[in-house]
mmCIF file of C-alpha atoms in Angstrom:
data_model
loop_
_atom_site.group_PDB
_atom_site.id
_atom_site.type_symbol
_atom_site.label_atom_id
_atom_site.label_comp_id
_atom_site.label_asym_id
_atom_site.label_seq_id
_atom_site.Cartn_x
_atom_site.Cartn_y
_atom_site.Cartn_z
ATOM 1 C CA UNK A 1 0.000 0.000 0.000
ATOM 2 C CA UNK A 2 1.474 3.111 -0.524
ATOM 3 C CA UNK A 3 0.700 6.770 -2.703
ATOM 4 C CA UNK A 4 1.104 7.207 -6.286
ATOM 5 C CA UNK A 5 1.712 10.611 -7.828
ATOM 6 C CA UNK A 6 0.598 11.474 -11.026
ATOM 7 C CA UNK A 7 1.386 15.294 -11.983
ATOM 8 C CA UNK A 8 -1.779 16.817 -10.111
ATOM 9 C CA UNK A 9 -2.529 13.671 -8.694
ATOM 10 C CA UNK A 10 -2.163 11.760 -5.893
ATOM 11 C CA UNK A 11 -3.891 8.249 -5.059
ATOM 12 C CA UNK A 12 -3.648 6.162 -1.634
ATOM 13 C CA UNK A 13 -3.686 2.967 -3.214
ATOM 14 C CA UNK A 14 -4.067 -0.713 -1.554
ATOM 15 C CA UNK A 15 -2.072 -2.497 -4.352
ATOM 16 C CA UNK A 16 0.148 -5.841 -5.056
ATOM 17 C CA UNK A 17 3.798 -6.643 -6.212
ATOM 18 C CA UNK A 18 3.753 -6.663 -9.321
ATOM 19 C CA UNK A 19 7.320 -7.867 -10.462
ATOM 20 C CA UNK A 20 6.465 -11.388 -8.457
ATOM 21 C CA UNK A 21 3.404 -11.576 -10.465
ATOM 22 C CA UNK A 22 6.037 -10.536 -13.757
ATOM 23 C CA UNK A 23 7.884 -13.103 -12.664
ATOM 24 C CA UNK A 24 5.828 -15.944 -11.344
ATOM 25 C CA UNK A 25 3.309 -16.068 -14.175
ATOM 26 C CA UNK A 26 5.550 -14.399 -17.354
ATOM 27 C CA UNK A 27 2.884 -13.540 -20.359
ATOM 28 C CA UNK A 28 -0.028 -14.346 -17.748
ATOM 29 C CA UNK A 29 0.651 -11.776 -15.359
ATOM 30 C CA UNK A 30 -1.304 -8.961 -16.602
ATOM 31 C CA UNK A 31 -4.712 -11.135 -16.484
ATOM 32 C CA UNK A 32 -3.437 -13.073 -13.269
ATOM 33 C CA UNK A 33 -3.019 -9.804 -11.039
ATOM 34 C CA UNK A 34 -5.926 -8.349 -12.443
ATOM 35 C CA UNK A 35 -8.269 -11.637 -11.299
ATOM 36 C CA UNK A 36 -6.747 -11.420 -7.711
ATOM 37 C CA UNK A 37 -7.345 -7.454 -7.646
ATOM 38 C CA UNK A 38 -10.893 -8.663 -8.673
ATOM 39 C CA UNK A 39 -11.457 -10.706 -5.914
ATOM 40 C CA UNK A 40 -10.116 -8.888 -3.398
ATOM 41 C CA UNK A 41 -12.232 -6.092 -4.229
ATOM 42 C CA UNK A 42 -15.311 -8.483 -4.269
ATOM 43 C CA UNK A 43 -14.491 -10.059 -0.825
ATOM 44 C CA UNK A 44 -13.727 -7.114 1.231
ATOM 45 C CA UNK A 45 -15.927 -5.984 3.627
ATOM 46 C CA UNK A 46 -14.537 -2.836 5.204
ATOM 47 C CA UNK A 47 -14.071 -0.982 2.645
ATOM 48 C CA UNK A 48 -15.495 2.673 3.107
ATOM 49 C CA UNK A 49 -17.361 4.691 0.663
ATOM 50 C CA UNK A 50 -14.041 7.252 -0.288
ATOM 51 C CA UNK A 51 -12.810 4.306 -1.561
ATOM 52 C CA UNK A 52 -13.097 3.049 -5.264
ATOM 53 C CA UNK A 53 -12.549 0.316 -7.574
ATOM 54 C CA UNK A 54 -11.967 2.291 -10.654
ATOM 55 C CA UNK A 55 -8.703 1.642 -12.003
ATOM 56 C CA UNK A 56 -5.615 4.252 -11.266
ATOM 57 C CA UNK A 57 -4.053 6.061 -14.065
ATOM 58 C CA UNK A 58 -0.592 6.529 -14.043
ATOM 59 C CA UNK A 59 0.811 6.181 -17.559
ATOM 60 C CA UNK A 60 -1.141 8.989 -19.307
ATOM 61 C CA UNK A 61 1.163 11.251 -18.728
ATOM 62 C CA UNK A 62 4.364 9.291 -20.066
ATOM 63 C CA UNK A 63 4.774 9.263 -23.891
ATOM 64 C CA UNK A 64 6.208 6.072 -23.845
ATOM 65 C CA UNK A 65 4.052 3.165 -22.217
ATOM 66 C CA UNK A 66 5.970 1.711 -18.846
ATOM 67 C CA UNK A 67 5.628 -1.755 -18.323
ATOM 68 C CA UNK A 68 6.459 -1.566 -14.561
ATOM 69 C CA UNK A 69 4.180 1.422 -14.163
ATOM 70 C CA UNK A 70 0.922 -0.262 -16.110
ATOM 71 C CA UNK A 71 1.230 -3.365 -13.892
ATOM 72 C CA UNK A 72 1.313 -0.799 -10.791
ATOM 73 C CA UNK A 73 -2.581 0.153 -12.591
ATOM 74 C CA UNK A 74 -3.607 -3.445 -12.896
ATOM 75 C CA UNK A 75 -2.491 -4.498 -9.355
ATOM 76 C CA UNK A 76 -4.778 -1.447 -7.378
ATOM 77 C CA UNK A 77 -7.008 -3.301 -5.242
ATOM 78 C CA UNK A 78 -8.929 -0.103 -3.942
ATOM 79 C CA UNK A 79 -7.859 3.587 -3.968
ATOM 80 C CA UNK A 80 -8.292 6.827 -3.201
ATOM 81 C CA UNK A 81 -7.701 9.920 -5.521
ATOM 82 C CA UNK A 82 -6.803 13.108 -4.284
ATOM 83 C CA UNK A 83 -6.199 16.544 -6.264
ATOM 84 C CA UNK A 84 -3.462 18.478 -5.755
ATOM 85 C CA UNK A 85 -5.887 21.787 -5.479
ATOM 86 C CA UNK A 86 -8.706 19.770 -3.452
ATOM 87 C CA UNK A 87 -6.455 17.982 -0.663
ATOM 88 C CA UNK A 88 -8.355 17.138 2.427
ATOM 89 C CA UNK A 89 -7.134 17.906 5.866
ATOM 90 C CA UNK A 90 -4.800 16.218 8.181
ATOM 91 C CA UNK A 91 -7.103 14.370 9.703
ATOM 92 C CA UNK A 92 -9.102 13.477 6.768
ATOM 93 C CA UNK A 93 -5.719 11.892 5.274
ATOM 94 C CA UNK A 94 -4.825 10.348 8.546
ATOM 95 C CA UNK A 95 -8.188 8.237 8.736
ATOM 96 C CA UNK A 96 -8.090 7.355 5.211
ATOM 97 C CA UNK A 97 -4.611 6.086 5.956
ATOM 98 C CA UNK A 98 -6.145 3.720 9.227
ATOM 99 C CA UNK A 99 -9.248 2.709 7.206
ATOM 100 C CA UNK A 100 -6.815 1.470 4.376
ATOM 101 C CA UNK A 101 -4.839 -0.402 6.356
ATOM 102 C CA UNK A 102 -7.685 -1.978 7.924
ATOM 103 C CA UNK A 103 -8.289 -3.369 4.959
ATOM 104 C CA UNK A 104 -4.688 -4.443 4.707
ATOM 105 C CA UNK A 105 -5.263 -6.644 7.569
ATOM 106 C CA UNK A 106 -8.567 -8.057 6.148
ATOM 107 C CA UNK A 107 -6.281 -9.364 3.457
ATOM 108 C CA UNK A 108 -3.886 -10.723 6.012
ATOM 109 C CA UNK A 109 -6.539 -11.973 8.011
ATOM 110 C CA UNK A 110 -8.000 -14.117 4.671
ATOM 111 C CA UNK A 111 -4.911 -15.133 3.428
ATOM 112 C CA UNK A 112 -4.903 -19.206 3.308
ATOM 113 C CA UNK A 113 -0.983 -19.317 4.629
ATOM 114 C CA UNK A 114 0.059 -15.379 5.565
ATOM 115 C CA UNK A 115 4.172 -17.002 5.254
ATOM 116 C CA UNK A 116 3.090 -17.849 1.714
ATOM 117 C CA UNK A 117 1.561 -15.513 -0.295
ATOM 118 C CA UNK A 118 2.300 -17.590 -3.585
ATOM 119 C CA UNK A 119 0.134 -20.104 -2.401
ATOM 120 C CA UNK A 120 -2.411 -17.869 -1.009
ATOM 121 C CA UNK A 121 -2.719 -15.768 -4.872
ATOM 122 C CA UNK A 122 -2.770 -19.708 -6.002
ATOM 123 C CA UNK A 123 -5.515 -20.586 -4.456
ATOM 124 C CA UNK A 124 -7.230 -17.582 -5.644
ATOM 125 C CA UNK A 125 -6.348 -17.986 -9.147
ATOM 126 C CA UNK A 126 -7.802 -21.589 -9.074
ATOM 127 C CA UNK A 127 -11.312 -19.750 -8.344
ATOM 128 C CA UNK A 128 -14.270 -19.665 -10.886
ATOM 129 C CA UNK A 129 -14.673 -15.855 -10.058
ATOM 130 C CA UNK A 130 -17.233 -15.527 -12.979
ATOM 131 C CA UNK A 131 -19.347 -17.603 -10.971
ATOM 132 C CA UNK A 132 -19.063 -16.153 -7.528
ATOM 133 C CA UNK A 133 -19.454 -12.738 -7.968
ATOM 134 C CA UNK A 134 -21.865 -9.905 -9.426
ATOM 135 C CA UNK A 135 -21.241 -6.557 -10.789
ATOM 136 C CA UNK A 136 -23.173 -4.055 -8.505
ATOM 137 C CA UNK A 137 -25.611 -3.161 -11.494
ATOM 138 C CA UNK A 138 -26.470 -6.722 -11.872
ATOM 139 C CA UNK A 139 -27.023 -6.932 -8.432
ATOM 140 C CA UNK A 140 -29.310 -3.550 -8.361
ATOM 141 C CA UNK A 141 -31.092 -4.869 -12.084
ATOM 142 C CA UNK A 142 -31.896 -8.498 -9.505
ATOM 143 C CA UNK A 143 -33.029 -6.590 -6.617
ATOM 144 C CA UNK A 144 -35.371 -4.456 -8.268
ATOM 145 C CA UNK A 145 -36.946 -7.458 -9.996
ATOM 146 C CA UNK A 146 -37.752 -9.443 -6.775
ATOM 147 C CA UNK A 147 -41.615 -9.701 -6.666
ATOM 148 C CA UNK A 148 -41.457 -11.300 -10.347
ATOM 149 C CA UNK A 149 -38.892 -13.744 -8.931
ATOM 150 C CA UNK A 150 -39.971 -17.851 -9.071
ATOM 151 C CA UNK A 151 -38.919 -20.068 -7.311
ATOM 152 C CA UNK A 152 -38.936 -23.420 -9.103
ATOM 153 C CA UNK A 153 -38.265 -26.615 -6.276
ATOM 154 C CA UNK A 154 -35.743 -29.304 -7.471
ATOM 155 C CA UNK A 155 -34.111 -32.002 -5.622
ATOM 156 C CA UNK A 156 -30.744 -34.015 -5.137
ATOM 157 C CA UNK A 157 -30.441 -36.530 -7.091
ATOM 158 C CA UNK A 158 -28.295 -39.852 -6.342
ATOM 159 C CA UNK A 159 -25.436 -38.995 -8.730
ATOM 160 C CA UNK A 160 -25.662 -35.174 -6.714
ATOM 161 C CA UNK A 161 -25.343 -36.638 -3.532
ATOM 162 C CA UNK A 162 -22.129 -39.204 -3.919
ATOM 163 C CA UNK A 163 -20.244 -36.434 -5.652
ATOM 164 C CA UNK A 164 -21.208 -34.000 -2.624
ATOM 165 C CA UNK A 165 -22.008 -35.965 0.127
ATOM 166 C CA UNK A 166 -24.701 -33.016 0.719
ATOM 167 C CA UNK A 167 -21.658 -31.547 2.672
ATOM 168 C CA UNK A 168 -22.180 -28.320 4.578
ATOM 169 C CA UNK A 169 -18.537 -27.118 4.105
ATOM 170 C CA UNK A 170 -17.147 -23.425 4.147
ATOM 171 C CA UNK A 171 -14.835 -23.276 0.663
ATOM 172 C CA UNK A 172 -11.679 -21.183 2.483
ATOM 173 C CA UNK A 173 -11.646 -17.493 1.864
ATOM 174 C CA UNK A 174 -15.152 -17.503 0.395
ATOM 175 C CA UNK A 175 -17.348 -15.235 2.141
ATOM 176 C CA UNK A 176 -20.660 -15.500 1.327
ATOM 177 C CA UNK A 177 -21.815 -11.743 -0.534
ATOM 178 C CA UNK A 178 -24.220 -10.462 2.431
ATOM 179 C CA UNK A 179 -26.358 -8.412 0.102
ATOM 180 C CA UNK A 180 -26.796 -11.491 -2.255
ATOM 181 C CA UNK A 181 -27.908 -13.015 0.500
ATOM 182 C CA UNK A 182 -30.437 -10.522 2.020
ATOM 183 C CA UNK A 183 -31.765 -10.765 -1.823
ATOM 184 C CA UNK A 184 -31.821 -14.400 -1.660
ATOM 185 C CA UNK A 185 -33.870 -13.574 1.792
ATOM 186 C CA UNK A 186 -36.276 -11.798 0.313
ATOM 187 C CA UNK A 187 -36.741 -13.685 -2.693
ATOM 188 C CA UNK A 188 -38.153 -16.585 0.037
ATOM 189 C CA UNK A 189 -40.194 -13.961 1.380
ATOM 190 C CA UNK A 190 -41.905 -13.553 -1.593
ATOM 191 C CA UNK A 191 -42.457 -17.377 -2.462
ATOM 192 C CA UNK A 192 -43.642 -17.683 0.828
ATOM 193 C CA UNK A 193 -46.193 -15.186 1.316
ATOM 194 C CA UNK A 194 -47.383 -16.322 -2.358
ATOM 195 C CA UNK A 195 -47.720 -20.373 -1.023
ATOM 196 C CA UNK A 196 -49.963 -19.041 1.372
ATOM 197 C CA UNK A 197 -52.284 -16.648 -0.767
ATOM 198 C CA UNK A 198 -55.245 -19.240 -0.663
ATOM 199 C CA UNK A 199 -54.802 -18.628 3.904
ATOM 200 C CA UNK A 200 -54.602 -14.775 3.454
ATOM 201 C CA UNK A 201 -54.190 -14.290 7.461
ATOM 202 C CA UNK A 202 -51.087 -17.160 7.508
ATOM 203 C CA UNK A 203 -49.793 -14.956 4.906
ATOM 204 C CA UNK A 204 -49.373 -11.616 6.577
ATOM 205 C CA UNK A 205 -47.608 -13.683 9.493
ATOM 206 C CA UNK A 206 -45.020 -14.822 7.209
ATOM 207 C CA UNK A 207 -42.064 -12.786 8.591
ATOM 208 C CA UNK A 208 -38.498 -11.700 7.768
ATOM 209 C CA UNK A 209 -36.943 -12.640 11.249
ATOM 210 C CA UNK A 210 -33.572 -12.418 10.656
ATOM 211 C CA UNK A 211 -34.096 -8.560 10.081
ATOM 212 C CA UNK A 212 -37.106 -8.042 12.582
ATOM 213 C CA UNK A 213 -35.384 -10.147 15.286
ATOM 214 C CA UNK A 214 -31.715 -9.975 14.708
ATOM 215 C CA UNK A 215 -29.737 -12.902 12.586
ATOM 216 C CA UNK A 216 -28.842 -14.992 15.769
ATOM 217 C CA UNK A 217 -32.076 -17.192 15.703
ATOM 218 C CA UNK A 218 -30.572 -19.713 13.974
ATOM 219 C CA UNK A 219 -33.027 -19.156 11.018
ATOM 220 C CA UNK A 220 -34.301 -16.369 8.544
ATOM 221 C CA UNK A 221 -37.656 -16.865 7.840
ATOM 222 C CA UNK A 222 -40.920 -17.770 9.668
ATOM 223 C CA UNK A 223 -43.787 -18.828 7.936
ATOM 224 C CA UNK A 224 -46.659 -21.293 8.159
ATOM 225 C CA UNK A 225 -47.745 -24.637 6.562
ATOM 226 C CA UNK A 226 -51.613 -24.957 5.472
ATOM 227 C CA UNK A 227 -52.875 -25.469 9.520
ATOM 228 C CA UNK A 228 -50.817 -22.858 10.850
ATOM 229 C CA UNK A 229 -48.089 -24.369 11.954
ATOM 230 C CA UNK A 230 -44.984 -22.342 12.174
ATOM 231 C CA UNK A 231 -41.994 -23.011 9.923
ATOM 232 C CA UNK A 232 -38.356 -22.148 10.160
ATOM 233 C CA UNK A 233 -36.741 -21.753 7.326
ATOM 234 C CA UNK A 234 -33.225 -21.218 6.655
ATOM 235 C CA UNK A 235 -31.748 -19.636 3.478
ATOM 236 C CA UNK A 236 -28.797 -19.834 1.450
ATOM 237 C CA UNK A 237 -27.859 -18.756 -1.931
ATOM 238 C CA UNK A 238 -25.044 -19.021 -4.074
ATOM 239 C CA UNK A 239 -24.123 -17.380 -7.509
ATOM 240 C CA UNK A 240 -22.811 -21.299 -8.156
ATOM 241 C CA UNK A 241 -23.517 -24.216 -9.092
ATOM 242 C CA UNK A 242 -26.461 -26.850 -6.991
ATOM 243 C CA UNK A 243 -24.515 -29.159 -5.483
ATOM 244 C CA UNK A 244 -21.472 -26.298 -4.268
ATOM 245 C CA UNK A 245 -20.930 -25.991 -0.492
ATOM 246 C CA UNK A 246 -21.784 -23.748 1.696
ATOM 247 C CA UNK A 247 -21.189 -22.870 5.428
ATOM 248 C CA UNK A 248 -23.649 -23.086 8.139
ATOM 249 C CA UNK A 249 -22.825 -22.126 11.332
ATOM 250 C CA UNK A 250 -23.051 -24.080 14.698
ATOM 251 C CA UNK A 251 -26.073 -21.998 15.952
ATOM 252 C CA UNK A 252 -27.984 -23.258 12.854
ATOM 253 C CA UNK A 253 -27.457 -26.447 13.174
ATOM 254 C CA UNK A 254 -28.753 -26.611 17.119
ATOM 255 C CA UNK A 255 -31.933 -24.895 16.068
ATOM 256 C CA UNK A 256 -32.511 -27.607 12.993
ATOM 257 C CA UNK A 257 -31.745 -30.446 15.281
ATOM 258 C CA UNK A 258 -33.798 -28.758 17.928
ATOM 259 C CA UNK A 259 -36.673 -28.156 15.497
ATOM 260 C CA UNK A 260 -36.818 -31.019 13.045
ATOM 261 C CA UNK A 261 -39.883 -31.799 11.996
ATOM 262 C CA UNK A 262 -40.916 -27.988 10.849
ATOM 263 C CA UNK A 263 -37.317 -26.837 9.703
ATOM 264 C CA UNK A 264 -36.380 -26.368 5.923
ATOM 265 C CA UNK A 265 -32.797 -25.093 4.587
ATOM 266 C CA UNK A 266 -34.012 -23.741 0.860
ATOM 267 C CA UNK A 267 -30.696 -23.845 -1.129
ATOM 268 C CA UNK A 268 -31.338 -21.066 -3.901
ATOM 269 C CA UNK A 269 -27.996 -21.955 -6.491
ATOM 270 C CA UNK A 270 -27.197 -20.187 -9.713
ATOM 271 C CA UNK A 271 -28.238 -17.026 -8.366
ATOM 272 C CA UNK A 272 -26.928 -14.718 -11.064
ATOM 273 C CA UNK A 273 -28.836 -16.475 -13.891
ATOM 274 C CA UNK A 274 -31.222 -13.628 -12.335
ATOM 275 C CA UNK A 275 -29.909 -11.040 -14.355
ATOM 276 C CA UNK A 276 -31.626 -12.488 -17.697
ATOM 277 C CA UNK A 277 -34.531 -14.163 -15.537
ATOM 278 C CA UNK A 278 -36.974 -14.369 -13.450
ATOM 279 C CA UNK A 279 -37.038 -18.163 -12.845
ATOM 280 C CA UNK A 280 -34.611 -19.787 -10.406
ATOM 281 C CA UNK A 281 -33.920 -23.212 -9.109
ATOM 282 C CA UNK A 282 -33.666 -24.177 -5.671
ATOM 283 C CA UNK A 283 -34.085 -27.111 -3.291
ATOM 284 C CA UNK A 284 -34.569 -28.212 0.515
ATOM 285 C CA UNK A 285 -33.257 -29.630 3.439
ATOM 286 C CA UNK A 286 -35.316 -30.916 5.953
ATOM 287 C CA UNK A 287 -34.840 -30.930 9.575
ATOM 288 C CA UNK A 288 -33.766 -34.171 9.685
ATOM 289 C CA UNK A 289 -31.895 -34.639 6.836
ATOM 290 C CA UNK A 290 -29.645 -32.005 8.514
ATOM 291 C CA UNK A 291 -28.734 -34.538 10.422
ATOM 292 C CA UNK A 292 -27.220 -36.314 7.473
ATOM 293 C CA UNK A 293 -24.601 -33.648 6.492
ATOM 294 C CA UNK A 294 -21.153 -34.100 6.658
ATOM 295 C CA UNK A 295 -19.136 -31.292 8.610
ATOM 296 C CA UNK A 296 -15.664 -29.777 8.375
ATOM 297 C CA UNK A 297 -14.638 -28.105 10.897
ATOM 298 C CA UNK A 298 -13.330 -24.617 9.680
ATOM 299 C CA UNK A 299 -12.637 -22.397 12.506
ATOM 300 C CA UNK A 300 -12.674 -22.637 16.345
ATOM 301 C CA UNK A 301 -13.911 -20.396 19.274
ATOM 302 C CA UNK A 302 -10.566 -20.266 21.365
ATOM 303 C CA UNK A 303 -10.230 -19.064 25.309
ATOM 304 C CA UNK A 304 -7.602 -17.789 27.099
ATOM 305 C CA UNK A 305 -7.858 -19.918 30.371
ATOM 306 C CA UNK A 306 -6.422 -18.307 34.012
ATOM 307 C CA UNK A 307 -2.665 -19.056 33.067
ATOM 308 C CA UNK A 308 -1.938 -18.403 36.535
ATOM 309 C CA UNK A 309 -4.179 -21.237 37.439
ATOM 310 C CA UNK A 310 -1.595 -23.690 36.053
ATOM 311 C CA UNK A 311 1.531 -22.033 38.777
#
């Protein structure tokens, strides 16, 4: 991370090294740094709004095209621009400086081996990004879409299942987009309250809990079956494929084993087909085939005991 002058120009840019990228990947590297930039910019989640995506420029100015300079453009993760005549204060510049570096840390805090960034940018490069992220028009075209939404019910087949295991894994570095899936919330919502149109009073019970109630309940929706009885159901989507993984957390997993008879996971997949339709697949876990899943343990809640206990 560091700033990049440009004649009247100066940007605060959270960028890569370019020359290992020159000389790791040779006639790839352009495309190479440019998917990791992508992804990083995809996966971060502190970002603040002074901060922008839009590439750097910092070879108009030379009339002959600098190879070490243009890969400096391609490996900008985020930046900030500042004029020479429109500088912000002190202070201004100061927080920018903390909130970059925050994000700085998010990296190091996602990296897959910190000691080993090679492997880490690996690992990224091995990602199908075209299928795990949106741009944020597609997003906004899906979102304002949502009450023409269907919801069309499919199932795991046998070949699905041996090639999955119907694992509930978290892929590493991953992190599920939130606002894909508040959409994917909604979209439920919708296909809820329209089950029940024929029981117009179950209906206007059907409720977005994990925004009325807070998201610690262990599920997302509430709504009804056809005698009133309440159903929990727990969503998650995916711009992937049906039978990709996904992580569920331990909280979610008491309150399905604790409620199995009137739980349902809905597993919406292929969310950004969205963007030319209205039609989307998804399909269900009950209760008790939750209990079915294979785990992988991912992370772990660690304590610091009373080390004095121990003298």
């Amino acid at each position: 991370m560091f700033g990049l002058i440009l004649q009247s120009t100066v940007y605060l840019s959270l960028n890569q090294g370019w020359t290992f990228f020159k000389e790791t990947y040779g006639k790839n590297a352009e495309n190479n740094i440019s998917k990791v930039s992508k992804y990083w910019q995809n996966t971060l989640a502190n970002r603040t709004d002074r901060m922008t995506v839009a590439p750097i420029d910092l070879t108009s100015s030379f009339l002959k095209k600098n190879d070490m300079v243009s890969g400096y453009e391609l490996s900008n993760i985020l930046s900030i621009r500042y004029d020479k005549d429109k500088l912000p204060s002190n202070a201004q510049l100061l927080t920018d400086l903390k909130d970059m570096l925050f994000c700085l840390n998010e990296i190091k805090s996602e990296l897959i081996n910190e000691k080993d960034i090679g492997q880490s940018i690996a690992y990224i490069l091995s990602l199908n990004l075209s299928s795990l992220f949106l741009k944020k028009n597609s997003i906004q075209q899906i979102a304002q879409k949502i009450p023409e939404i269907t919801l069309h019910e499919t199932y795991l087949d046998e070949k699905s299942m041996v090639q999955t295991g119907r694992q509930v894994d978290y892929p590493a570095l991953q992190k599920q987009n939130a606002i894909i899936g508040f959409l994917g919330e909604q979209i439920v919502l919708n296909y809820e309250k329209n089950r029940l149109k024929d029981y117009p009073d179950l209906a206007k019970k059907v409720e977005h809990v994990s925004q009325t109630r807070g998201d610690g309940l262990g599920y997302d929706i509430l709504s009804f079956d056809a005698y009133g009885n309440p159903i929990y159901i727990e969503i998650k989507t995916t711009t992937q494929g049906k039978v990709a993984p996904f992580y569920i957390s331990d909280n979610e997993l008491t309150f399905a084993s604790q409620h199995s008879n009137n739980y349902f996971l809905y597993r919406i997949y292929n969310f950004n087909d969205l963007v030319d339709t209205n039609d989307i697949e998804f399909f269900k876990l009950t209760g008790h085939e939750m209990k079915n899943v294979e785990l992988k343990p991912i992370s772990y809640l660690a304590t610091v005991n009373d080390l004095n206990k121990e003298k």
